[in-house]
Coordinates of C-alpha atoms in Angstrom, one line a residue:
Chain Z
M1 CA 0.0 0.0 0.0
R2 CA 2.7 2.4 1.1
R3 CA 4.6 1.5 -2.0
W4 CA 1.6 2.4 -4.2
L5 CA 1.2 5.7 -2.3
C6 CA 4.8 6.6 -2.8
C7 CA 4.5 5.8 -6.5
L8 CA 1.4 7.9 -6.7
V9 CA 3.1 10.8 -4.9
I10 CA 6.1 10.6 -7.2
L11 CA 3.9 10.4 -10.3
A12 CA 1.9 13.3 -9.1
L13 CA 5.1 15.3 -8.4
A14 CA 6.5 14.3 -11.8
G15 CA 3.3 15.4 -13.4
C16 CA 3.4 18.7 -11.6
S17 CA 6.9 19.5 -12.7
K18 CA 6.2 18.5 -16.3
S19 CA 3.2 20.6 -16.7
S20 CA 4.6 23.7 -15.0
D21 CA 7.7 23.5 -17.2
N22 CA 5.8 23.6 -20.4
R23 CA 2.8 25.7 -19.4
R24 CA 2.1 28.5 -21.8
F25 CA -0.8 30.8 -22.2
G26 CA -2.5 30.7 -25.5
N27 CA -4.1 28.2 -27.7
N28 CA -2.2 28.5 -31.0
S29 CA 0.5 26.1 -32.0
I30 CA 3.1 26.6 -34.7
Q31 CA 4.7 23.8 -36.6
I32 CA 7.8 25.0 -38.5
S33 CA 8.8 22.6 -41.2
I34 CA 12.3 23.2 -42.6
S35 CA 13.6 22.0 -45.9
S36 CA 17.3 22.2 -46.7
V37 CA 18.4 23.4 -50.1
V38 CA 21.5 24.5 -51.9
N39 CA 20.8 27.4 -54.2
G40 CA 17.3 26.0 -54.9
H41 CA 18.3 22.3 -55.2
P42 CA 17.2 20.0 -52.5
L43 CA 20.0 19.1 -50.1
V44 CA 21.0 15.4 -50.2
L45 CA 23.8 14.3 -47.8
K46 CA 26.9 12.7 -49.1
D47 CA 25.9 11.8 -52.7
S48 CA 25.1 15.1 -54.4
T49 CA 27.6 17.6 -55.6
Y50 CA 26.8 21.4 -55.4
H51 CA 28.7 24.5 -56.3
N52 CA 29.4 27.6 -54.3
A53 CA 29.0 31.2 -55.6
I54 CA 32.5 31.1 -57.2
G55 CA 31.9 27.7 -58.8
E56 CA 33.8 25.4 -56.5
A57 CA 32.3 22.0 -56.2
F58 CA 31.4 20.5 -52.8
T59 CA 29.5 17.8 -51.1
V60 CA 27.7 17.8 -47.7
T61 CA 28.1 15.2 -45.0
T62 CA 26.9 17.1 -41.9
F63 CA 24.5 20.0 -41.6
R64 CA 23.3 20.9 -38.1
Y65 CA 22.4 24.1 -36.3
Y66 CA 20.6 25.4 -33.2
L67 CA 17.5 27.6 -33.5
S68 CA 16.4 29.2 -30.2
N69 CA 14.6 32.0 -28.4
F70 CA 11.6 32.2 -30.8
S71 CA 9.3 35.1 -30.6
L72 CA 6.6 36.8 -32.7
T73 CA 6.3 40.4 -33.6
T74 CA 2.7 41.7 -33.5
S75 CA 1.2 44.0 -36.0
T76 CA 1.6 46.8 -33.5
G77 CA 5.3 46.1 -33.2
S78 CA 5.5 44.5 -29.8
V79 CA 7.3 41.3 -29.3
T80 CA 5.7 38.1 -27.8
P81 CA 8.5 35.8 -26.6
L82 CA 7.9 32.0 -26.8
P83 CA 9.9 30.8 -23.8
N84 CA 12.0 27.6 -23.7
T85 CA 12.3 27.2 -27.4
Y86 CA 15.5 25.4 -28.2
F87 CA 15.9 23.2 -31.2
L88 CA 18.8 21.3 -32.7
V89 CA 18.1 20.9 -36.4
N90 CA 20.0 18.0 -37.9
E91 CA 19.8 17.2 -41.6
A92 CA 20.5 13.5 -40.9
D93 CA 17.4 13.3 -38.7
S94 CA 14.2 14.2 -40.6
N95 CA 12.2 14.5 -37.3
S96 CA 14.4 17.3 -36.1
R97 CA 13.5 19.4 -39.1
T98 CA 9.9 19.9 -37.8
L99 CA 9.8 22.3 -34.8
L100 CA 6.7 22.4 -32.7
I101 CA 5.9 25.5 -30.6
T102 CA 2.7 25.5 -28.5
G103 CA 0.9 28.0 -26.3
V104 CA 1.0 30.9 -28.7
P105 CA -1.4 33.7 -27.6
N106 CA -4.1 34.9 -29.9
D107 CA -3.0 38.1 -31.7
A108 CA -2.2 39.6 -35.1
Y109 CA 1.4 38.7 -36.1
A110 CA 3.7 40.3 -38.6
A111 CA 7.0 38.5 -38.2
L112 CA 8.6 35.3 -36.8
N113 CA 11.9 35.9 -35.0
F114 CA 14.6 33.5 -33.6
L115 CA 18.3 33.1 -33.0
V116 CA 20.6 31.0 -35.0
G117 CA 22.6 29.5 -32.2
V118 CA 22.1 29.4 -28.4
D119 CA 21.8 32.6 -26.3
S120 CA 24.8 33.6 -24.3
L121 CA 23.2 33.1 -20.9
T122 CA 22.5 29.5 -21.7
Q123 CA 26.0 29.1 -23.3
A124 CA 27.7 30.2 -20.1
G125 CA 25.4 28.1 -17.9
G126 CA 25.6 24.6 -16.6
P127 CA 24.7 21.3 -18.2
K128 CA 21.3 21.0 -19.9
D129 CA 19.3 18.1 -21.3
G130 CA 17.3 17.6 -24.5
A131 CA 18.5 19.6 -27.5
L132 CA 21.1 21.3 -25.4
D133 CA 22.6 18.1 -24.0
V134 CA 26.4 18.1 -24.7
V135 CA 26.1 14.5 -25.7
N136 CA 24.7 15.8 -29.1
G137 CA 28.3 16.8 -30.0
M138 CA 27.6 20.5 -30.4
Y139 CA 29.6 21.8 -27.5
W140 CA 33.3 22.6 -27.1
S141 CA 34.8 21.3 -23.9
W142 CA 38.1 23.2 -24.1
N143 CA 36.6 26.6 -24.7
S144 CA 33.2 26.7 -23.1
G145 CA 30.3 27.1 -25.4
Y146 CA 28.0 25.6 -28.0
I147 CA 28.8 25.1 -31.7
N148 CA 25.9 27.2 -33.0
A149 CA 26.0 25.7 -36.5
K150 CA 28.0 22.9 -38.1
F151 CA 28.6 22.1 -41.8
E152 CA 31.0 19.4 -42.9
G153 CA 31.7 18.1 -46.3
T154 CA 34.3 17.8 -49.0
S155 CA 35.6 19.9 -51.9
P156 CA 38.3 18.9 -54.4
V157 CA 39.8 22.4 -53.9
S158 CA 40.1 22.0 -50.1
T159 CA 43.7 21.9 -48.9
A160 CA 42.8 20.0 -45.7
P161 CA 43.7 16.2 -45.4
G162 CA 41.1 14.3 -47.4
H163 CA 39.9 17.5 -49.0
I164 CA 37.5 18.0 -46.2
L165 CA 35.5 21.1 -45.2
Q166 CA 34.9 21.6 -41.5
F167 CA 32.9 24.6 -40.5
H168 CA 32.2 24.4 -36.7
I169 CA 30.8 27.9 -36.1
G170 CA 30.6 28.9 -32.4
G171 CA 31.6 31.6 -30.0
F172 CA 29.2 33.8 -28.0
Q173 CA 31.5 36.5 -26.5
A174 CA 32.7 39.7 -28.2
P175 CA 34.5 40.0 -30.6
Y176 CA 33.7 36.5 -31.8
N177 CA 30.0 36.3 -31.3
T178 CA 28.4 33.9 -33.8
I179 CA 24.8 34.0 -32.5
R180 CA 22.7 35.6 -35.2
S181 CA 19.2 37.1 -34.8
V182 CA 16.7 36.4 -37.7
S183 CA 13.4 38.1 -38.3
L184 CA 11.2 36.6 -41.1
P185 CA 8.2 38.8 -42.1
L186 CA 4.9 37.0 -42.5
A187 CA 3.5 37.9 -45.9
Q188 CA 0.7 40.0 -44.4
P189 CA -0.2 40.4 -40.7
Q190 CA -1.9 37.2 -39.7
V191 CA -4.7 37.2 -37.1
W192 CA -4.3 34.0 -35.1
A193 CA -7.3 33.0 -33.1
G194 CA -6.5 29.4 -32.1
G195 CA -5.5 26.2 -33.9
A196 CA -2.4 24.7 -35.5
H197 CA -0.4 26.9 -37.9
L198 CA 2.0 25.3 -40.4
V199 CA 5.0 27.4 -41.4
K200 CA 7.1 26.0 -44.2
A201 CA 10.6 27.4 -44.6
T202 CA 13.8 26.7 -46.4
A203 CA 17.4 26.7 -45.1
D204 CA 19.7 27.5 -47.9
L205 CA 23.3 26.2 -47.3
Y206 CA 24.5 28.1 -50.4
R207 CA 24.1 31.3 -48.5
W208 CA 26.7 30.3 -45.9
F209 CA 29.4 31.0 -48.5
N210 CA 28.0 33.9 -50.4
V211 CA 26.8 37.2 -49.0
P212 CA 28.2 39.4 -47.5
N213 CA 31.4 37.3 -47.3
A214 CA 32.1 35.2 -50.4
I215 CA 34.0 32.1 -49.3
S216 CA 36.5 30.2 -51.5
F217 CA 37.0 26.6 -50.3
A218 CA 40.5 26.7 -51.9
K219 CA 41.5 29.4 -49.5
F220 CA 39.4 28.4 -46.5
Y221 CA 38.3 24.9 -45.6
G222 CA 36.8 25.9 -42.2
T223 CA 37.3 26.7 -38.6
M224 CA 36.7 25.0 -35.3
E225 CA 37.0 27.8 -32.8
P226 CA 35.6 31.2 -32.0
D227 CA 37.5 33.5 -34.4
A228 CA 37.2 36.2 -37.0
D229 CA 36.5 33.6 -39.8
A230 CA 33.6 32.2 -37.8
V231 CA 32.1 35.6 -37.5
K232 CA 32.2 36.0 -41.3
V233 CA 30.4 32.7 -41.7
A234 CA 27.8 33.7 -39.1
D235 CA 27.2 37.0 -41.0
N236 CA 26.4 34.8 -44.0
Y237 CA 24.2 32.2 -42.3
Q238 CA 22.1 34.9 -40.8
Q239 CA 20.6 35.1 -44.4
M240 CA 19.9 31.4 -44.9
F241 CA 16.2 31.2 -44.0
T242 CA 13.1 32.0 -46.1
I243 CA 9.4 31.3 -45.3
T244 CA 7.8 29.7 -48.3
S245 CA 4.2 29.2 -47.1
I246 CA 2.0 29.6 -44.0
T247 CA -1.1 27.5 -43.6
T248 CA -3.5 28.8 -40.9
P249 CA -6.6 26.8 -39.7
Chain J
M1 CA -6.7 -19.8 24.9
I2 CA -5.3 -16.5 26.1
R3 CA -1.9 -17.8 25.4
K4 CA -3.0 -18.6 21.8
A5 CA -4.5 -15.2 21.4
T6 CA -1.2 -13.7 22.7
A7 CA 0.6 -15.8 20.2
V8 CA -1.6 -14.7 17.3
A9 CA -1.3 -11.1 18.4
L10 CA 2.5 -11.5 18.6
L11 CA 2.4 -13.1 15.1
I12 CA 0.3 -10.2 13.8
A13 CA 2.6 -7.7 15.4
A14 CA 5.7 -9.5 14.0
C15 CA 4.2 -9.5 10.5
W16 CA 3.3 -5.8 10.9
A17 CA 6.8 -5.1 11.9
V18 CA 8.2 -7.0 9.0
L19 CA 5.9 -5.1 6.7
V20 CA 6.7 -1.8 8.1
I21 CA 10.5 -2.5 7.8
A22 CA 10.0 -3.7 4.3
C23 CA 8.0 -0.6 3.5
R24 CA 10.6 1.6 5.1
H25 CA 13.2 -0.1 2.9
D26 CA 11.0 0.8 -0.1
D27 CA 10.7 4.4 1.2
A28 CA 14.5 4.6 1.4
L29 CA 14.7 3.6 -2.2
V30 CA 12.3 6.3 -3.4
S31 CA 12.8 8.9 -0.7
A32 CA 14.3 12.3 -1.6
P33 CA 18.0 12.6 -1.3
H34 CA 19.4 14.0 2.0
A35 CA 20.6 17.6 1.8
Y36 CA 24.2 18.1 2.7
Q37 CA 25.4 21.3 4.3
L38 CA 29.0 22.4 3.5
E39 CA 30.8 24.0 6.4
L40 CA 32.7 27.0 5.0
P41 CA 35.0 29.5 6.7
D42 CA 33.8 32.9 7.6
N43 CA 36.9 34.7 6.4
F44 CA 36.6 33.4 2.8
P45 CA 34.9 35.5 0.0
P46 CA 31.5 34.3 -1.2
V47 CA 31.6 31.2 -3.3
Q48 CA 31.3 31.6 -7.1
Y49 CA 29.5 28.3 -7.6
D50 CA 25.7 28.5 -7.9
F51 CA 24.5 25.8 -5.6
S52 CA 20.9 26.6 -6.4
Q53 CA 21.3 24.9 -9.8
N54 CA 22.9 21.8 -8.1
P55 CA 22.0 21.5 -4.4
L56 CA 24.4 19.2 -2.5
T57 CA 23.0 15.9 -1.3
K58 CA 24.7 13.0 0.5
E59 CA 23.6 10.7 -2.3
G60 CA 24.7 13.1 -5.1
I61 CA 28.2 13.5 -3.4
A62 CA 28.4 9.7 -3.0
L63 CA 27.7 9.2 -6.7
G64 CA 30.1 11.9 -7.7
R65 CA 32.8 10.3 -5.6
A66 CA 32.2 6.9 -7.2
I67 CA 32.5 8.4 -10.7
F68 CA 35.6 10.4 -9.7
Y69 CA 37.4 7.2 -8.6
D70 CA 36.2 4.9 -11.5
P71 CA 38.9 4.1 -14.1
K72 CA 36.4 2.0 -16.2
L73 CA 35.0 5.3 -17.5
S74 CA 38.2 5.9 -19.6
A75 CA 39.0 4.6 -23.0
D76 CA 41.5 2.0 -21.6
S77 CA 39.8 1.4 -18.3
Q78 CA 42.9 2.6 -16.5
V79 CA 42.5 6.3 -15.9
S80 CA 40.0 7.7 -13.4
C81 CA 39.7 11.4 -12.5
A82 CA 41.6 10.5 -9.3
F83 CA 44.4 9.0 -11.4
C84 CA 45.6 12.5 -12.1
H85 CA 43.9 14.2 -9.1
Q86 CA 45.5 12.4 -6.2
Q87 CA 44.3 13.1 -2.6
Y88 CA 47.8 12.9 -1.2
A89 CA 48.9 15.5 -3.8
A90 CA 46.1 17.9 -2.8
F91 CA 44.2 16.5 -5.9
G92 CA 47.0 17.3 -8.3
H93 CA 49.4 14.8 -9.9
Y94 CA 52.4 14.2 -7.8
D95 CA 55.8 14.1 -9.7
H96 CA 54.2 14.4 -13.2
A97 CA 55.3 17.4 -15.2
L98 CA 52.7 16.9 -17.9
S99 CA 49.3 15.2 -17.6
H100 CA 49.4 11.5 -18.1
G101 CA 46.3 9.9 -19.8
V102 CA 45.0 6.7 -21.4
Y103 CA 47.5 4.5 -23.4
N104 CA 50.3 6.5 -21.8
R105 CA 49.4 9.6 -23.8
I106 CA 51.0 12.8 -22.5
G107 CA 49.2 16.1 -22.4
T108 CA 50.7 19.5 -22.8
R109 CA 50.2 21.0 -19.4
T110 CA 50.5 20.0 -15.8
V111 CA 47.5 18.7 -13.8
P112 CA 46.0 21.6 -11.8
S113 CA 45.2 20.8 -8.1
I114 CA 41.5 20.9 -7.8
F115 CA 40.5 22.2 -4.3
N116 CA 38.6 25.3 -3.5
M117 CA 37.1 25.1 -7.0
I118 CA 33.7 26.6 -5.8
W119 CA 35.5 29.9 -5.3
S120 CA 36.9 30.0 -8.8
K121 CA 35.3 31.8 -11.8
S122 CA 37.1 30.0 -14.5
F123 CA 38.9 26.7 -14.9
M124 CA 41.9 25.2 -16.7
W125 CA 45.3 26.9 -17.0
D126 CA 43.9 29.2 -19.7
G127 CA 40.4 29.8 -18.3
G128 CA 38.8 28.1 -21.3
V129 CA 36.1 26.6 -19.1
I130 CA 33.8 29.1 -17.5
N131 CA 31.3 26.9 -15.6
L132 CA 32.4 24.4 -13.0
D133 CA 29.6 22.0 -13.9
M134 CA 30.9 21.7 -17.5
Q135 CA 34.5 21.0 -16.4
P136 CA 34.3 17.2 -16.2
L137 CA 33.6 17.1 -20.0
T138 CA 37.2 18.0 -20.8
P139 CA 39.1 15.3 -19.0
L140 CA 36.5 12.6 -19.8
T141 CA 36.7 13.2 -23.6
D142 CA 40.1 14.7 -24.2
H143 CA 42.2 12.4 -26.3
N144 CA 45.2 12.8 -24.0
E145 CA 43.3 12.3 -20.7
M146 CA 40.5 9.8 -20.4
G147 CA 39.9 9.7 -24.1
E148 CA 36.4 8.4 -24.2
D149 CA 33.3 9.6 -26.2
L150 CA 30.6 10.9 -23.9
P151 CA 27.8 8.7 -25.3
V152 CA 30.0 5.7 -24.5
V153 CA 30.7 6.8 -21.0
L154 CA 26.9 7.3 -20.4
K155 CA 26.1 3.9 -22.0
N156 CA 28.6 2.1 -19.8
M157 CA 26.9 3.7 -16.7
Q158 CA 23.4 2.9 -18.0
G159 CA 24.4 -0.8 -18.1
N160 CA 25.7 -0.9 -14.6
A161 CA 23.3 -1.9 -11.8
Q162 CA 25.1 -0.1 -9.0
Y163 CA 25.3 3.1 -11.0
K164 CA 21.6 2.9 -11.8
K165 CA 20.9 2.4 -8.0
M166 CA 23.1 5.4 -7.2
F167 CA 21.5 7.7 -9.9
K168 CA 18.1 6.7 -8.5
A169 CA 19.2 7.6 -4.9
A170 CA 20.7 10.9 -6.0
F171 CA 18.2 12.1 -8.6
G172 CA 15.0 10.1 -8.1
T173 CA 15.2 7.8 -11.2
E174 CA 17.7 5.4 -12.7
E175 CA 18.1 7.6 -15.8
V176 CA 21.8 8.3 -16.5
T177 CA 22.2 11.6 -18.3
S178 CA 25.2 13.9 -18.9
Q179 CA 23.6 16.6 -16.9
R180 CA 23.2 14.3 -13.9
M181 CA 26.7 12.9 -14.2
F182 CA 28.3 16.4 -14.3
H183 CA 26.2 17.6 -11.4
A184 CA 27.2 14.5 -9.3
V185 CA 30.9 14.9 -10.1
I186 CA 30.8 18.5 -9.2
Q187 CA 28.9 17.8 -6.0
F188 CA 31.9 15.7 -4.9
V189 CA 34.4 18.3 -6.2
A190 CA 32.5 20.9 -4.2
T191 CA 33.6 19.0 -1.1
L192 CA 37.3 19.2 -1.9
N193 CA 38.1 22.3 0.1
S194 CA 41.2 23.5 1.9
F195 CA 41.0 25.9 4.8
N196 CA 42.3 23.8 7.6
S197 CA 46.1 24.4 7.3
R198 CA 48.2 25.6 10.2
Y199 CA 48.2 29.0 8.6
D200 CA 44.4 29.0 9.0
S201 CA 44.8 28.0 12.7
V202 CA 47.2 30.9 13.2
M203 CA 44.8 33.3 11.5
A204 CA 42.0 32.1 13.7
G205 CA 44.3 32.7 16.8
K206 CA 44.5 29.0 17.7
A207 CA 48.2 28.6 16.9
T208 CA 51.3 30.7 16.4
F209 CA 54.0 30.8 13.7
S210 CA 57.6 30.0 14.6
Q211 CA 59.9 33.0 14.2
E212 CA 61.1 31.9 10.8
E213 CA 57.6 31.1 9.6
A214 CA 56.5 34.6 10.7
A215 CA 59.4 36.1 8.8
G216 CA 58.3 34.0 5.8
Y217 CA 54.8 35.2 6.1
Q218 CA 56.0 38.8 6.0
L219 CA 58.1 38.1 2.9
Y220 CA 55.1 36.5 1.3
Q221 CA 52.9 39.5 2.1
Q222 CA 55.6 41.9 0.6
K223 CA 56.5 39.9 -2.5
C224 CA 53.8 37.3 -3.4
A225 CA 50.5 38.3 -2.0
A226 CA 49.6 40.7 -4.8
C227 CA 48.9 37.8 -7.1
H228 CA 48.6 34.9 -4.6
K229 CA 46.0 36.8 -2.6
E230 CA 44.9 35.6 0.8
P231 CA 42.8 33.7 1.9
L232 CA 42.6 31.6 -1.3
F233 CA 46.2 32.4 -2.2
T234 CA 45.3 33.2 -5.7
D235 CA 43.4 36.2 -7.2
G236 CA 42.1 34.0 -10.1
S237 CA 43.7 36.3 -12.7
F238 CA 45.8 35.3 -15.8
R239 CA 49.4 36.6 -15.8
N240 CA 52.7 36.1 -17.6
N241 CA 55.2 35.3 -14.9
G242 CA 58.2 35.5 -17.2
L243 CA 58.9 31.9 -17.9
P244 CA 61.0 31.3 -21.0
V245 CA 58.9 29.7 -23.8
Q246 CA 59.3 26.0 -24.2
P247 CA 59.6 25.5 -28.0
A248 CA 58.5 21.8 -27.8
L249 CA 55.2 22.9 -26.3
N250 CA 54.9 26.4 -27.7
D251 CA 51.9 27.1 -25.4
S252 CA 50.5 30.5 -26.0
G253 CA 48.4 30.3 -22.8
R254 CA 45.2 32.3 -22.5
M255 CA 45.7 33.7 -26.0
R256 CA 44.4 30.3 -27.3
I257 CA 41.0 31.1 -25.8
T258 CA 40.7 34.9 -26.4
K259 CA 42.8 35.2 -29.6
S260 CA 44.1 38.4 -28.1
Q261 CA 47.9 39.2 -28.3
D262 CA 47.5 40.8 -24.9
D263 CA 47.0 37.3 -23.4
Y264 CA 50.1 35.7 -25.0
L265 CA 51.9 33.5 -22.4
K266 CA 49.4 34.3 -19.7
F267 CA 48.3 31.5 -17.4
K268 CA 46.0 31.3 -14.4
V269 CA 47.7 32.2 -11.0
P270 CA 47.5 28.9 -9.0
S271 CA 46.8 28.8 -5.3
L272 CA 49.8 28.5 -3.0
R273 CA 47.8 26.4 -0.6
N274 CA 49.3 22.8 -0.2
I275 CA 52.1 23.9 -2.5
I276 CA 54.7 21.8 -0.8
R277 CA 52.6 18.8 -1.7
T278 CA 51.8 19.7 -5.3
Q279 CA 55.2 19.6 -7.1
P280 CA 56.1 19.9 -10.0
Y281 CA 55.3 23.6 -10.5
M282 CA 54.2 26.0 -13.3
H283 CA 51.6 25.3 -16.1
D284 CA 54.0 22.8 -17.7
G285 CA 55.5 21.3 -14.6
R286 CA 59.0 22.5 -15.5
F287 CA 60.2 23.0 -11.9
F288 CA 60.4 19.9 -9.6
D289 CA 61.5 21.8 -6.5
I290 CA 60.1 24.9 -4.9
Y291 CA 63.6 26.3 -4.7
N292 CA 63.7 26.3 -8.6
V293 CA 60.6 28.5 -8.4
F294 CA 62.4 30.9 -6.0
A295 CA 65.4 30.9 -8.3
H296 CA 63.1 31.7 -11.3
Y297 CA 61.6 34.7 -9.6
D298 CA 65.0 35.9 -8.2
H299 CA 66.9 35.8 -11.5
G300 CA 65.1 33.8 -14.2
I301 CA 62.4 36.2 -15.4
V302 CA 62.3 36.7 -19.2
R303 CA 61.1 40.1 -20.3
S304 CA 58.4 40.2 -23.0
A305 CA 55.5 42.5 -24.0
T306 CA 53.0 40.7 -21.8
L307 CA 55.3 40.2 -18.7
D308 CA 53.3 41.1 -15.6
P309 CA 54.2 44.7 -14.4
L310 CA 54.8 43.4 -10.9
L311 CA 57.7 41.2 -12.2
Q312 CA 59.6 43.8 -14.2
N313 CA 62.4 43.6 -11.7
G314 CA 61.9 40.0 -10.6
I315 CA 61.5 39.1 -7.0
P316 CA 64.9 39.3 -5.2
L317 CA 65.2 36.5 -2.6
D318 CA 68.4 35.6 -0.9
A319 CA 69.1 32.2 0.6
G320 CA 67.9 33.1 4.0
Q321 CA 64.7 34.6 2.7
Q322 CA 64.1 31.5 0.5
R323 CA 64.3 29.3 3.6
Q324 CA 61.9 31.5 5.5
L325 CA 59.5 31.6 2.6
Y326 CA 59.7 27.8 2.4
L327 CA 58.9 27.4 6.0
F328 CA 55.9 29.7 5.7
L329 CA 54.6 27.9 2.6
N330 CA 54.9 24.7 4.5
T331 CA 52.2 26.0 6.9
L332 CA 49.8 26.0 4.0
T333 CA 49.7 22.2 3.9
D334 CA 46.2 21.1 4.9
Y335 CA 46.4 17.6 6.4
K336 CA 42.6 17.4 6.7
L337 CA 42.3 17.7 2.9
L338 CA 45.1 15.2 2.4
N339 CA 43.8 12.6 4.9
D340 CA 40.0 13.0 5.0
K341 CA 38.7 9.5 4.5
S342 CA 35.4 10.8 3.1
L343 CA 37.4 12.1 0.1
A344 CA 39.3 8.9 -0.6
D345 CA 38.5 6.0 -3.0
P346 CA 35.2 4.3 -2.2
A347 CA 34.6 0.8 -3.5
T348 CA 34.4 1.3 -7.3
P349 CA 31.0 0.2 -8.7
Q350 CA 31.3 -3.3 -10.0

């Protein structure tokens, strides 16, 4: 009997902590579905060859990045934060390319905002679980902080052993902050009054190497520490997302 | 009849007792872990570690201690945390200039002594780690240290009945996660504190220095205390103390982390507590004797752009002063830390 009581108490407590963690106010949900492309072509890991803006061929073996701290801008210009939104998008795991955010308040919205990378407070903090668990291999042990975005592949012009490309982009402290803030306008202000909203977006890897900093793989095969090169890549990947459609209920 | 009734009553009572004890045993398995109160000295600054994120419990500390002493978590099953952080060397590595890891791999720096870590803001010789809870990740996964992939470490623990029991006792369920593992290790590390040396007794008015120790203390205050600040005997800063560069290692120090030329050859100021037990000295263990250190400060300083301003003229120390300084430094040895059985190797989980 006591054993059952204990179990009940524990279950009740576990239930309490779970619901209070995720409790949000509002009855809209957003499902963000991300497709990866390279300059308009669907991204296929390993087997497909692409070309960067200056015509150098490359393949992609790894494409992973953090998206966090989502918020919505209302039609009056105020910002509604969507707390506890941390996602690790991994090209090799199709489930990870669908992001679900619940508890969004009813309002008229004009833009979807988020960070590429993990906010600095979380980066400097202690161990986390879920998407932020260091077991995911997106954290530097020797120089505290998350790898905000990771691209690996090959290019015949890379001078690295095995012609590899290794872009591990991280760093959250000035002058090497690689967290980037993205704001995607919704085509017209959308009045959300409950229900599930589907946002389709593309992440274009081509833009990592193009504007404002054109990257030549012959000269630069990547970086694996917070440095000036990482900042240049971050300035590029800030441009990689586009909303392609929004379906409202 | 009455006797029979008594016997039945006794039997019922006995059964009840057995049930209660059995239930208690169950309760023990699912009861909350027991809070542990650290006793800290009044004259120390406030701790830097945020205990609210990882409250100490007896069960958490016990788990952390088991992990700390477990060599099976390393790539070759030989190297535990304690392999390099030995209690008798104040949780440094006695007589090893450079860190010694799995498969006899050699690192590039000496093992830091890890006591009083809860007062520290940054970790490693170069301050690359800024949160104590994240520190265990480095030695566990570094190729030259324990050399294991984190998922493998966790998987090995997940398959171990004793660990599962200990995780349950510390965190309520058997689930082994990186977050729980780091928290447990740091709960144990948070108990590795040194403030019970003879120096501390003297400061508390419970003992007195000998004449030469007192003279050594005065010398320390004049010549060393600016960087090795009381009561922690470090100010936690990064400084270039004028060591000639070792070409074989070519270690740029804190510059590796900040990329700033201003940080070239700067390393963290280590604590002088337990110094007589923590040889060899310097970030690369180049000096095996404290007198070599005295000699360096007296006449070995190499001038360079980032040399600490306090060392522009070295630290002149004649033979008599060196002896007095040695005798003072000797009073910083904390035998409670070196001998406390609760910090020693428990039975490793089988």
